[in-house]
mmCIF file of C-alpha atoms in Angstrom:
data_model
loop_
_atom_site.group_PDB
_atom_site.id
_atom_site.type_symbol
_atom_site.label_atom_id
_atom_site.label_comp_id
_atom_site.label_asym_id
_atom_site.label_seq_id
_atom_site.Cartn_x
_atom_site.Cartn_y
_atom_site.Cartn_z
ATOM 1 C CA MET A 1 5.352 -11.239 25.032
ATOM 2 C CA SER A 2 2.042 -8.429 24.219
ATOM 3 C CA VAL A 3 1.735 -4.754 25.071
ATOM 4 C CA GLU A 4 -0.621 -4.206 28.381
ATOM 5 C CA HIS A 5 -2.816 -0.501 27.012
ATOM 6 C CA ARG A 6 -3.486 0.994 30.040
ATOM 7 C CA GLN A 7 -6.494 2.384 29.369
ATOM 8 C CA GLN A 8 -9.376 0.673 31.018
ATOM 9 C CA LEU A 9 -12.762 -0.770 28.727
ATOM 10 C CA PRO A 10 -16.516 -0.413 30.588
ATOM 11 C CA ASP A 11 -15.999 -4.204 32.279
ATOM 12 C CA GLY A 12 -12.302 -3.135 33.873
ATOM 13 C CA ILE A 13 -10.666 -5.202 31.217
ATOM 14 C CA PRO A 14 -6.967 -3.783 29.503
ATOM 15 C CA VAL A 15 -7.096 -4.419 25.848
ATOM 16 C CA ARG A 16 -3.905 -6.277 24.855
ATOM 17 C CA ILE A 17 -2.193 -5.676 22.205
ATOM 18 C CA PRO A 18 -0.365 -9.617 21.183
ATOM 19 C CA GLU A 19 3.107 -8.626 19.947
ATOM 20 C CA GLY A 20 3.141 -9.792 16.581
ATOM 21 C CA ILE A 21 0.013 -7.799 16.120
ATOM 22 C CA LEU A 22 1.662 -4.405 17.219
ATOM 23 C CA SER A 23 4.900 -5.984 15.265
ATOM 24 C CA GLU A 24 2.524 -6.697 11.830
ATOM 25 C CA VAL A 25 1.292 -2.873 12.543
ATOM 26 C CA LEU A 26 3.583 -1.183 12.919
ATOM 27 C CA SER A 27 5.866 -2.725 10.169
ATOM 28 C CA GLY A 28 2.449 -1.880 7.254
ATOM 29 C CA ALA A 29 2.444 1.630 9.322
ATOM 30 C CA LEU A 30 6.424 2.464 8.787
ATOM 31 C CA ALA A 31 7.380 0.832 6.002
ATOM 32 C CA SER A 32 7.243 4.084 4.038
ATOM 33 C CA ILE A 33 9.639 6.210 5.579
ATOM 34 C CA PRO A 34 12.788 5.979 4.475
ATOM 35 C CA ARG A 35 14.869 6.140 7.464
ATOM 36 C CA SER A 36 15.538 3.443 9.812
ATOM 37 C CA ASP A 37 16.301 5.571 12.617
ATOM 38 C CA GLN A 38 12.982 7.108 11.665
ATOM 39 C CA ARG A 39 11.006 3.875 11.850
ATOM 40 C CA ARG A 40 13.112 3.162 15.755
ATOM 41 C CA ARG A 41 11.982 6.556 16.397
ATOM 42 C CA GLY A 42 7.736 5.758 14.765
ATOM 43 C CA GLU A 43 8.040 2.216 16.479
ATOM 44 C CA LEU A 44 8.860 4.034 20.053
ATOM 45 C CA TYR A 45 6.529 7.203 19.694
ATOM 46 C CA VAL A 46 3.790 4.270 19.156
ATOM 47 C CA ARG A 47 4.754 2.284 21.972
ATOM 48 C CA GLY A 48 4.152 4.899 24.091
ATOM 49 C CA LEU A 49 1.214 5.885 22.952
ATOM 50 C CA LEU A 50 -0.042 2.761 24.072
ATOM 51 C CA THR A 51 1.177 2.327 27.304
ATOM 52 C CA VAL A 52 2.209 6.085 29.141
ATOM 53 C CA ALA A 53 -0.062 6.688 31.622
ATOM 54 C CA GLY A 54 -1.125 9.513 31.303
ATOM 55 C CA LYS A 55 -1.058 13.145 29.202
ATOM 56 C CA LYS A 56 1.152 11.751 26.350
ATOM 57 C CA THR A 57 3.287 14.999 25.961
ATOM 58 C CA MET A 58 6.675 14.643 24.951
ATOM 59 C CA ARG A 59 8.138 13.968 27.261
ATOM 60 C CA ALA A 60 6.409 11.228 29.042
ATOM 61 C CA LEU A 61 6.515 8.654 26.180
ATOM 62 C CA ALA A 62 10.184 9.940 26.203
ATOM 63 C CA ASP A 63 10.507 8.798 30.373
ATOM 64 C CA GLY A 64 8.304 5.254 28.941
ATOM 65 C CA ALA A 65 10.891 4.258 26.181
ATOM 66 C CA GLY A 66 13.456 3.844 29.127
ATOM 67 C CA ASN A 67 16.463 6.968 28.241
ATOM 68 C CA SER A 68 16.611 9.533 26.894
ATOM 69 C CA VAL A 69 14.884 10.273 24.252
ATOM 70 C CA GLU A 70 13.043 12.943 23.563
ATOM 71 C CA GLN A 71 14.419 15.318 21.767
ATOM 72 C CA SER A 72 15.350 12.171 18.953
ATOM 73 C CA LEU A 73 10.821 11.948 19.452
ATOM 74 C CA TYR A 74 9.680 15.938 18.834
ATOM 75 C CA GLN A 75 12.597 15.606 15.902
ATOM 76 C CA PHE A 76 10.768 12.930 14.364
ATOM 77 C CA ILE A 77 7.510 14.412 14.421
ATOM 78 C CA THR A 78 8.662 18.303 14.728
ATOM 79 C CA LYS A 79 10.531 18.501 11.990
ATOM 80 C CA SER A 80 10.705 15.614 9.345
ATOM 81 C CA THR A 81 10.066 15.619 6.302
ATOM 82 C CA TRP A 82 7.626 12.180 5.892
ATOM 83 C CA ARG A 83 4.933 11.611 4.093
ATOM 84 C CA ASN A 84 1.510 10.929 6.370
ATOM 85 C CA GLY A 85 -0.138 10.285 3.038
ATOM 86 C CA PRO A 86 1.490 6.467 2.185
ATOM 87 C CA VAL A 87 1.666 5.557 6.729
ATOM 88 C CA ARG A 88 -2.137 6.435 6.590
ATOM 89 C CA ARG A 89 -3.343 5.075 3.475
ATOM 90 C CA ALA A 90 -1.278 1.652 4.323
ATOM 91 C CA MET A 91 -3.018 1.440 7.905
ATOM 92 C CA ALA A 92 -6.126 1.820 6.400
ATOM 93 C CA ARG A 93 -5.731 -0.378 4.035
ATOM 94 C CA LEU A 94 -5.402 -3.409 7.038
ATOM 95 C CA VAL A 95 -8.088 -2.231 9.001
ATOM 96 C CA ALA A 96 -10.708 -2.646 5.731
ATOM 97 C CA GLN A 97 -9.154 -6.145 5.238
ATOM 98 C CA ARG A 98 -9.161 -7.798 9.000
ATOM 99 C CA LEU A 99 -12.640 -5.112 10.158
ATOM 100 C CA ASP A 100 -14.230 -6.111 6.878
ATOM 101 C CA PRO A 101 -15.792 -2.345 7.630
ATOM 102 C CA ARG A 102 -19.581 -1.037 6.901
ATOM 103 C CA ALA A 103 -19.425 2.303 6.304
ATOM 104 C CA TRP A 104 -16.834 4.454 6.365
ATOM 105 C CA VAL A 105 -17.891 7.392 9.323
ATOM 106 C CA VAL A 106 -17.216 11.121 9.696
ATOM 107 C CA HIS A 107 -16.453 12.487 12.884
ATOM 108 C CA PRO A 108 -15.341 15.840 14.297
ATOM 109 C CA LEU A 109 -12.504 15.923 16.840
ATOM 110 C CA VAL A 110 -12.560 18.884 18.789
ATOM 111 C CA ILE A 111 -9.349 19.842 20.934
ATOM 112 C CA THR A 112 -10.162 22.780 22.876
ATOM 113 C CA LYS A 113 -6.810 24.877 23.963
ATOM 114 C CA VAL A 114 -5.904 27.384 26.869
ATOM 115 C CA GLY A 115 -3.118 29.496 24.163
ATOM 116 C CA ARG A 116 -3.387 31.074 20.668
ATOM 117 C CA HIS A 117 -0.770 29.673 19.179
ATOM 118 C CA SER A 118 -1.302 26.553 17.937
ATOM 119 C CA VAL A 119 -1.710 25.966 14.454
ATOM 120 C CA GLY A 120 -4.833 25.837 13.745
ATOM 121 C CA VAL A 121 -6.847 27.270 16.985
ATOM 122 C CA GLU A 122 -9.002 29.859 17.620
ATOM 123 C CA ARG A 123 -12.524 31.354 18.926
ATOM 124 C CA GLN A 124 -14.421 29.817 17.045
ATOM 125 C CA TRP A 125 -18.544 28.410 17.581
ATOM 126 C CA VAL A 126 -18.126 24.723 17.826
ATOM 127 C CA ALA A 127 -21.934 22.948 17.271
ATOM 128 C CA ASP A 128 -21.429 19.264 19.643
ATOM 129 C CA LEU A 129 -20.592 21.853 22.641
ATOM 130 C CA GLY A 130 -23.462 24.511 21.577
ATOM 131 C CA ARG A 131 -20.753 27.477 22.289
ATOM 132 C CA VAL A 132 -17.450 29.068 21.639
ATOM 133 C CA VAL A 133 -15.045 27.640 22.359
ATOM 134 C CA ASN A 134 -10.865 28.371 21.537
ATOM 135 C CA CYS A 135 -10.030 24.979 19.744
ATOM 136 C CA GLN A 136 -8.390 23.542 17.001
ATOM 137 C CA GLN A 137 -10.952 21.732 14.644
ATOM 138 C CA ALA A 138 -9.981 18.405 13.219
ATOM 139 C CA MET A 139 -12.386 16.235 10.938
ATOM 140 C CA GLY A 140 -10.896 12.234 11.280
ATOM 141 C CA VAL A 141 -12.730 9.382 8.791
ATOM 142 C CA TRP A 142 -13.047 6.463 10.406
ATOM 143 C CA LEU A 143 -13.436 2.780 8.996
ATOM 144 C CA VAL A 144 -16.103 1.220 10.968
ATOM 145 C CA SER A 145 -18.066 -2.303 11.741
ATOM 146 C CA GLU A 146 -19.805 -3.842 14.238
ATOM 147 C CA GLN A 147 -16.462 -5.569 15.755
ATOM 148 C CA GLY A 148 -14.606 -2.360 15.916
ATOM 149 C CA SER A 149 -13.459 1.322 14.670
ATOM 150 C CA CYS A 150 -10.448 2.888 13.294
ATOM 151 C CA PRO A 151 -9.614 6.664 11.958
ATOM 152 C CA VAL A 152 -7.887 6.555 8.920
ATOM 153 C CA ASP A 153 -7.744 9.773 8.195
ATOM 154 C CA TRP A 154 -7.561 13.621 9.824
ATOM 155 C CA ARG A 155 -7.864 16.727 8.106
ATOM 156 C CA LEU A 156 -6.938 19.554 10.754
ATOM 157 C CA ALA A 157 -9.894 22.819 9.614
ATOM 158 C CA LEU A 158 -8.173 25.921 9.540
ATOM 159 C CA PRO A 159 -10.058 29.675 9.942
ATOM 160 C CA GLU A 160 -9.010 32.323 7.190
ATOM 161 C CA CYS A 161 -7.013 34.655 9.930
ATOM 162 C CA TRP A 162 -4.731 31.340 9.504
ATOM 163 C CA THR A 163 -4.234 31.242 6.136
ATOM 164 C CA ASP A 164 -5.004 34.329 4.841
ATOM 165 C CA HIS A 165 -2.049 36.134 7.671
ATOM 166 C CA PRO A 166 1.794 35.256 6.129
ATOM 167 C CA GLU A 167 2.715 35.755 9.823
ATOM 168 C CA ARG A 168 1.286 32.461 11.183
ATOM 169 C CA ARG A 169 1.316 30.771 8.225
ATOM 170 C CA ASP A 170 4.582 30.486 8.295
ATOM 171 C CA ARG A 171 5.371 30.237 12.433
ATOM 172 C CA ALA A 172 2.833 27.568 11.420
ATOM 173 C CA SER A 173 4.931 25.823 8.139
ATOM 174 C CA ILE A 174 1.542 25.709 6.473
ATOM 175 C CA PRO A 175 2.507 24.328 3.290
ATOM 176 C CA GLU A 176 1.590 26.602 0.617
ATOM 177 C CA HIS A 177 -1.543 24.528 -1.132
ATOM 178 C CA VAL A 178 -3.348 25.257 1.694
ATOM 179 C CA ALA A 179 -6.110 27.101 2.079
ATOM 180 C CA SER A 180 -9.191 27.189 4.892
ATOM 181 C CA CYS A 181 -11.320 24.818 4.739
ATOM 182 C CA PRO A 182 -14.702 24.714 6.948
ATOM 183 C CA PRO A 183 -14.606 21.628 8.422
ATOM 184 C CA GLU A 184 -17.052 19.507 6.544
ATOM 185 C CA GLN A 185 -15.445 20.748 3.138
ATOM 186 C CA CYS A 186 -12.208 19.127 4.780
ATOM 187 C CA ALA A 187 -13.458 15.840 4.891
ATOM 188 C CA ILE A 188 -14.771 16.084 1.467
ATOM 189 C CA GLY A 189 -11.624 16.890 0.894
ATOM 190 C CA SER A 190 -10.080 12.885 2.580
ATOM 191 C CA VAL A 191 -13.263 11.099 1.323
ATOM 192 C CA ALA A 192 -12.426 11.865 -1.704
ATOM 193 C CA ARG A 193 -8.522 11.421 -1.392
ATOM 194 C CA MET A 194 -10.050 8.291 -0.010
ATOM 195 C CA SER A 195 -11.920 6.670 -2.789
ATOM 196 C CA SER A 196 -9.852 7.908 -4.946
ATOM 197 C CA GLY A 197 -6.383 7.228 -4.618
ATOM 198 C CA TRP A 198 -6.018 4.184 -2.064
ATOM 199 C CA GLU A 199 -8.113 1.450 -3.076
ATOM 200 C CA LEU A 200 -10.714 0.344 -0.734
ATOM 201 C CA PRO A 201 -14.014 -1.017 -1.087
ATOM 202 C CA ASP A 202 -16.648 0.641 -1.431
ATOM 203 C CA ARG A 203 -18.489 1.173 1.578
ATOM 204 C CA PRO A 204 -21.564 4.327 2.107
ATOM 205 C CA VAL A 205 -20.229 7.212 4.482
ATOM 206 C CA VAL A 206 -21.985 8.282 7.164
ATOM 207 C CA MET A 207 -21.957 11.874 8.392
ATOM 208 C CA ASP A 208 -23.407 14.240 10.807
ATOM 209 C CA LEU A 209 -24.321 17.586 8.811
ATOM 210 C CA ARG A 210 -27.789 19.225 11.254
ATOM 211 C CA ASP A 211 -25.484 21.776 10.994
ATOM 212 C CA GLY A 212 -23.997 22.124 8.020
ATOM 213 C CA ASP A 213 -25.239 22.502 3.763
ATOM 214 C CA PRO A 214 -26.724 18.736 3.197
ATOM 215 C CA TYR A 215 -27.363 20.236 -0.896
ATOM 216 C CA ALA A 216 -23.679 20.477 -1.379
ATOM 217 C CA VAL A 217 -22.525 17.389 0.511
ATOM 218 C CA SER A 218 -24.794 15.353 -1.272
ATOM 219 C CA ALA A 219 -24.285 17.079 -4.524
ATOM 220 C CA GLU A 220 -20.000 15.921 -4.223
ATOM 221 C CA LEU A 221 -20.827 13.205 -2.839
ATOM 222 C CA SER A 222 -23.003 12.378 -5.640
ATOM 223 C CA ALA A 223 -20.853 13.774 -8.524
ATOM 224 C CA ARG A 224 -17.761 11.204 -7.267
ATOM 225 C CA GLN A 225 -20.558 8.366 -7.112
ATOM 226 C CA VAL A 226 -19.753 8.030 -3.260
ATOM 227 C CA PRO A 227 -22.877 6.486 -1.732
ATOM 228 C CA PHE A 228 -23.778 8.473 2.068
ATOM 229 C CA VAL A 229 -26.041 8.575 5.077
ATOM 230 C CA LEU A 230 -25.673 11.656 5.898
ATOM 231 C CA ARG A 231 -28.557 13.266 8.837
ATOM 232 C CA ILE A 232 -29.464 16.665 8.474
ATOM 233 C CA ASP A 233 -31.591 19.210 9.851
ATOM 234 C CA PRO A 234 -35.699 18.221 10.253
ATOM 235 C CA ALA A 235 -35.310 21.999 8.835
ATOM 236 C CA THR A 236 -34.228 21.309 5.513
ATOM 237 C CA ARG A 237 -36.190 21.559 2.344
ATOM 238 C CA PHE A 238 -38.104 18.480 0.097
ATOM 239 C CA ALA A 239 -40.074 18.454 -2.706
ATOM 240 C CA LEU A 240 -41.845 15.437 -2.954
ATOM 241 C CA PRO A 241 -41.939 13.416 -6.421
ATOM 242 C CA ASP A 242 -45.206 12.450 -5.899
ATOM 243 C CA PRO A 243 -47.967 13.863 -4.149
ATOM 244 C CA VAL A 244 -48.988 12.941 -1.041
ATOM 245 C CA ARG A 245 -52.674 14.087 0.680
ATOM 246 C CA PRO A 246 -51.241 15.270 4.167
ATOM 247 C CA PRO A 247 -54.187 15.040 6.606
ATOM 248 C CA ALA A 248 -57.405 16.084 6.942
ATOM 249 C CA GLY A 249 -57.024 20.089 8.883
ATOM 250 C CA ASP A 250 -56.646 23.325 8.493
ATOM 251 C CA HIS A 251 -53.283 22.846 9.373
ATOM 252 C CA ALA A 252 -52.191 20.549 7.572
ATOM 253 C CA GLY A 253 -48.711 21.781 5.358
ATOM 254 C CA PRO A 254 -45.941 20.568 3.365
ATOM 255 C CA ALA A 255 -44.296 19.542 6.571
ATOM 256 C CA ASP A 256 -48.155 17.466 7.116
ATOM 257 C CA ALA A 257 -47.504 15.793 3.234
ATOM 258 C CA LEU A 258 -43.805 14.576 4.813
ATOM 259 C CA ILE A 259 -44.666 12.723 7.910
ATOM 260 C CA ALA A 260 -47.799 11.076 5.995
ATOM 261 C CA ALA A 261 -45.118 10.361 2.969
ATOM 262 C CA LEU A 262 -42.541 8.481 5.526
ATOM 263 C CA SER A 263 -45.140 6.916 7.458
ATOM 264 C CA ARG A 264 -46.659 4.835 4.304
ATOM 265 C CA ASN A 265 -43.482 2.873 4.297
ATOM 266 C CA CYS A 266 -42.805 2.573 8.281
ATOM 267 C CA LEU A 267 -41.216 -0.090 9.815
ATOM 268 C CA PRO A 268 -39.113 -1.398 13.252
ATOM 269 C CA VAL A 269 -35.932 -1.592 12.922
ATOM 270 C CA GLU A 270 -33.828 -3.672 15.626
ATOM 271 C CA TRP A 271 -29.994 -1.845 15.932
ATOM 272 C CA TYR A 272 -27.385 -2.802 18.045
ATOM 273 C CA ASP A 273 -26.443 0.981 19.712
ATOM 274 C CA HIS A 274 -23.496 0.389 20.587
ATOM 275 C CA THR A 275 -22.619 3.890 23.158
ATOM 276 C CA THR A 276 -24.793 0.875 25.633
ATOM 277 C CA ASP A 277 -24.102 -2.229 24.359
ATOM 278 C CA THR A 278 -28.336 -3.295 23.354
ATOM 279 C CA VAL A 279 -30.190 -3.924 20.785
ATOM 280 C CA ARG A 280 -32.523 -1.279 20.111
ATOM 281 C CA ALA A 281 -36.106 -0.917 18.294
ATOM 282 C CA THR A 282 -37.088 2.141 15.951
ATOM 283 C CA SER A 283 -39.528 2.700 14.159
ATOM 284 C CA VAL A 284 -37.748 4.383 10.888
ATOM 285 C CA GLY A 285 -40.070 5.596 7.672
ATOM 286 C CA ALA A 286 -39.095 6.073 4.464
ATOM 287 C CA THR A 287 -39.813 8.138 1.834
ATOM 288 C CA ARG A 288 -38.417 9.316 -1.943
ATOM 289 C CA VAL A 289 -37.224 13.329 -2.436
ATOM 290 C CA ARG A 290 -35.843 16.149 -3.937
ATOM 291 C CA LEU A 291 -33.532 18.351 -2.801
ATOM 292 C CA ARG A 292 -33.686 22.275 -1.931
ATOM 293 C CA ARG A 293 -31.167 24.126 -2.413
ATOM 294 C CA ARG A 294 -31.212 26.870 0.339
ATOM 295 C CA SER A 295 -31.215 30.053 -1.150
ATOM 296 C CA GLY A 296 -34.007 28.632 -3.485
ATOM 297 C CA SER A 297 -35.278 25.481 -6.303
ATOM 298 C CA ALA A 298 -32.751 23.262 -7.861
ATOM 299 C CA PRO A 299 -32.014 24.205 -11.823
ATOM 300 C CA ALA A 300 -33.659 21.353 -13.514
ATOM 301 C CA GLY A 301 -30.288 18.650 -13.775
ATOM 302 C CA GLU A 302 -29.499 19.061 -10.637
ATOM 303 C CA ARG A 303 -32.499 17.990 -9.224
ATOM 304 C CA ARG A 304 -31.620 14.655 -7.617
ATOM 305 C CA GLU A 305 -33.512 11.793 -6.445
ATOM 306 C CA LEU A 306 -32.200 10.507 -3.151
ATOM 307 C CA VAL A 307 -33.964 8.798 0.303
ATOM 308 C CA LEU A 308 -35.227 10.067 3.271
ATOM 309 C CA LEU A 309 -35.356 8.305 6.119
ATOM 310 C CA GLY A 310 -37.319 9.703 9.616
ATOM 311 C CA ALA A 311 -37.096 7.540 12.760
ATOM 312 C CA TRP A 312 -39.611 7.629 15.160
ATOM 313 C CA THR A 313 -36.645 7.895 18.398
ATOM 314 C CA ASP A 314 -39.826 9.203 21.040
ATOM 315 C CA ARG A 315 -42.874 6.830 20.483
ATOM 316 C CA ASN A 316 -44.361 10.109 22.543
ATOM 317 C CA ARG A 317 -44.840 12.094 19.100
ATOM 318 C CA ARG A 318 -45.904 12.313 16.473
ATOM 319 C CA VAL A 319 -42.913 13.477 14.361
ATOM 320 C CA PRO A 320 -39.843 11.697 13.948
ATOM 321 C CA GLY A 321 -36.341 12.483 15.789
ATOM 322 C CA GLU A 322 -33.961 11.653 13.662
ATOM 323 C CA TYR A 323 -34.093 12.920 9.870
ATOM 324 C CA TRP A 324 -30.639 10.721 7.526
ATOM 325 C CA LEU A 325 -31.187 11.391 3.345
ATOM 326 C CA SER A 326 -29.342 8.929 1.434
ATOM 327 C CA ASN A 327 -28.492 7.857 -2.195
ATOM 328 C CA LEU A 328 -28.839 3.999 -1.081
ATOM 329 C CA SER A 329 -32.119 4.196 -2.850
ATOM 330 C CA GLY A 330 -31.769 0.147 -3.672
ATOM 331 C CA ALA A 331 -31.087 -1.141 -0.555
ATOM 332 C CA GLN A 332 -33.765 -2.038 2.178
ATOM 333 C CA LEU A 333 -34.708 0.755 5.003
ATOM 334 C CA GLY A 334 -32.674 -1.366 7.491
ATOM 335 C CA THR A 335 -30.393 -2.065 6.566
ATOM 336 C CA VAL A 336 -30.271 1.991 5.869
ATOM 337 C CA TYR A 337 -30.889 2.806 9.483
ATOM 338 C CA ARG A 338 -28.322 0.423 11.035
ATOM 339 C CA THR A 339 -25.363 1.897 9.005
ATOM 340 C CA ALA A 340 -26.339 5.493 10.072
ATOM 341 C CA MET A 341 -26.140 3.906 13.680
ATOM 342 C CA LEU A 342 -22.645 2.357 13.619
ATOM 343 C CA ILE A 343 -21.870 6.960 14.333
ATOM 344 C CA ARG A 344 -22.559 5.795 17.239
ATOM 345 C CA ARG A 345 -19.505 3.169 17.473
ATOM 346 C CA VAL A 346 -17.052 6.292 16.453
ATOM 347 C CA VAL A 347 -18.511 8.751 19.399
ATOM 348 C CA ARG A 348 -17.690 5.223 21.718
ATOM 349 C CA ASP A 349 -14.512 4.716 20.269
ATOM 350 C CA GLN A 350 -13.662 7.998 20.087
ATOM 351 C CA ALA A 351 -14.228 8.631 23.659
ATOM 352 C CA GLU A 352 -13.152 5.179 25.119
ATOM 353 C CA VAL A 353 -9.806 3.992 22.656
ATOM 354 C CA THR A 354 -8.778 8.231 20.438
ATOM 355 C CA ASP A 355 -8.587 10.126 23.873
ATOM 356 C CA GLY A 356 -5.754 7.923 25.573
ATOM 357 C CA LEU A 357 -3.659 7.195 22.622
ATOM 358 C CA GLY A 358 -3.198 11.360 22.781
ATOM 359 C CA ALA A 359 -5.826 12.436 19.990
ATOM 360 C CA ARG A 360 -5.817 16.316 22.373
ATOM 361 C CA ASP A 361 -2.329 15.654 24.079
ATOM 362 C CA PHE A 362 -0.382 17.124 21.370
ATOM 363 C CA GLU A 363 1.200 20.683 22.134
ATOM 364 C CA GLY A 364 3.461 21.523 19.629
ATOM 365 C CA ARG A 365 2.540 24.559 17.258
ATOM 366 C CA SER A 366 3.584 23.082 13.752
ATOM 367 C CA PHE A 367 0.589 21.692 10.647
ATOM 368 C CA ARG A 368 3.590 19.225 10.007
ATOM 369 C CA GLY A 369 3.590 17.996 13.643
ATOM 370 C CA TRP A 370 0.239 17.945 14.186
ATOM 371 C CA HIS A 371 -0.673 15.562 11.610
ATOM 372 C CA HIS A 372 2.242 13.478 12.005
ATOM 373 C CA HIS A 373 1.217 13.001 15.955
ATOM 374 C CA MET A 374 -2.044 12.539 14.523
ATOM 375 C CA THR A 375 -1.008 9.645 11.399
ATOM 376 C CA MET A 376 0.922 8.054 14.810
ATOM 377 C CA VAL A 377 -2.324 8.028 17.328
ATOM 378 C CA THR A 378 -3.745 5.974 14.045
ATOM 379 C CA VAL A 379 -0.784 3.562 14.091
ATOM 380 C CA ALA A 380 -1.857 3.115 17.823
ATOM 381 C CA HIS A 381 -5.760 2.604 16.909
ATOM 382 C CA ALA A 382 -4.992 0.613 14.201
ATOM 383 C CA ALA A 383 -3.133 -2.009 16.976
ATOM 384 C CA HIS A 384 -5.402 -1.572 19.361
ATOM 385 C CA ALA A 385 -8.889 -2.039 16.968
ATOM 386 C CA LEU A 386 -6.740 -5.280 15.395
ATOM 387 C CA ALA A 387 -6.261 -6.682 18.784
ATOM 388 C CA TRP A 388 -9.773 -6.268 19.878
ATOM 389 C CA SER A 389 -11.703 -7.035 17.202
ATOM 390 C CA GLU A 390 -9.652 -11.220 17.164
ATOM 391 C CA GLU A 391 -10.509 -11.449 21.000
ATOM 392 C CA ALA A 392 -13.821 -10.523 21.407
ATOM 393 C CA ALA A 393 -13.707 -13.558 17.822
ATOM 394 C CA GLU A 394 -11.865 -16.202 20.205
ATOM 395 C CA ALA A 395 -15.045 -14.955 22.858
ATOM 396 C CA ARG A 396 -17.153 -15.694 20.457
ATOM 397 C CA ALA A 397 -15.963 -18.971 19.557
ATOM 398 C CA ALA A 398 -15.200 -20.033 23.535
ATOM 399 C CA VAL A 399 -18.994 -19.245 23.385
ATOM 400 C CA ARG A 400 -19.943 -21.659 20.499
ATOM 401 C CA GLU A 401 -17.726 -24.500 21.671
ATOM 402 C CA ARG A 402 -19.787 -23.756 25.294
ATOM 403 C CA ARG A 403 -23.236 -24.269 23.766
ATOM 404 C CA PRO A 404 -24.852 -27.027 24.093
ATOM 405 C CA MET A 405 -25.549 -29.700 20.892
ATOM 406 C CA VAL A 406 -29.151 -29.635 20.344
ATOM 407 C CA PRO A 407 -30.003 -33.525 19.142
ATOM 408 C CA VAL A 408 -31.236 -33.294 15.330
ATOM 409 C CA ALA A 409 -34.932 -35.275 14.972
#
């Protein structure tokens, strides 16, 4: 028996989740929930996320269960006091064991809203959309390999209009220890928790910081000895540790020296683009740099030497189209860039899988309810990711078996 996830993949084939995989995921995820009736409701909720078509409202999930359980599911998600952390940690360990991830990718989730009563909702600037929208903003941390990806932790970024307003805090049941948190700092909090207490293999953190502060984030990750690859704004200020002579000309300056330094160590890098399912080649250069504060030079003790990658994504332009900053000074240039490109796997999987599992569908208003719902979405996604990985492995094995043997001379 298997659960058929009705969301269609690009080739039109629905993902079939074998009952053995789903049972393993459910038992591992829900084991930390103390009460058996709550574990049963959790199983119903996850199975509903995987099988109910359309928007994952509480009523739709209850109807999909075949009996009148709407009130009990509502209670399980919005009122019950089971803890999210142990469930997410169990899923992270299982996914890490099966997918052997190459990176932890941090990726935003923007949930647009019509009203203003859902916890954390506010009219705010969203860089990816390039405009102000009424929304919730969250950050997810994903374990990612070439074969699959899965979100394992979520943080809801709360504006000050929620954390500094006692009535709103009380109405949304926001815990006392939760403070206002910009999205990038929410992400750092997740990474810190995962790296210190989840017993996961160390992997580079990949994050798009074009609209953030790379100095602060790189300093915090470096202090925690976390490897990283961060996409940064081209206008970020650097100092080159070695003097590099810029090209001759009246307008030569620091930017020309930086491009010259990148060009000195430039190689074609082949990488797999998960958004188009194609192998691409990009010219990528690297140089050692020191990152400067936005407000001025860094103190002597904070002048960390990092690696800057420049990728010429448009062959007709003289300057790179992408810049990535990393502390992986000993890794090969191609390895670092291919690690950065795993962010595209997350972009694809969030659009094709996570959204279909109801990540944007929670209609409740409480802080606890949102996190409980997203934890169940994580469990459902883990089952999907493991089934997809197993299916892909079987397909690769079948191709190898059909491949004709080449006689040895």
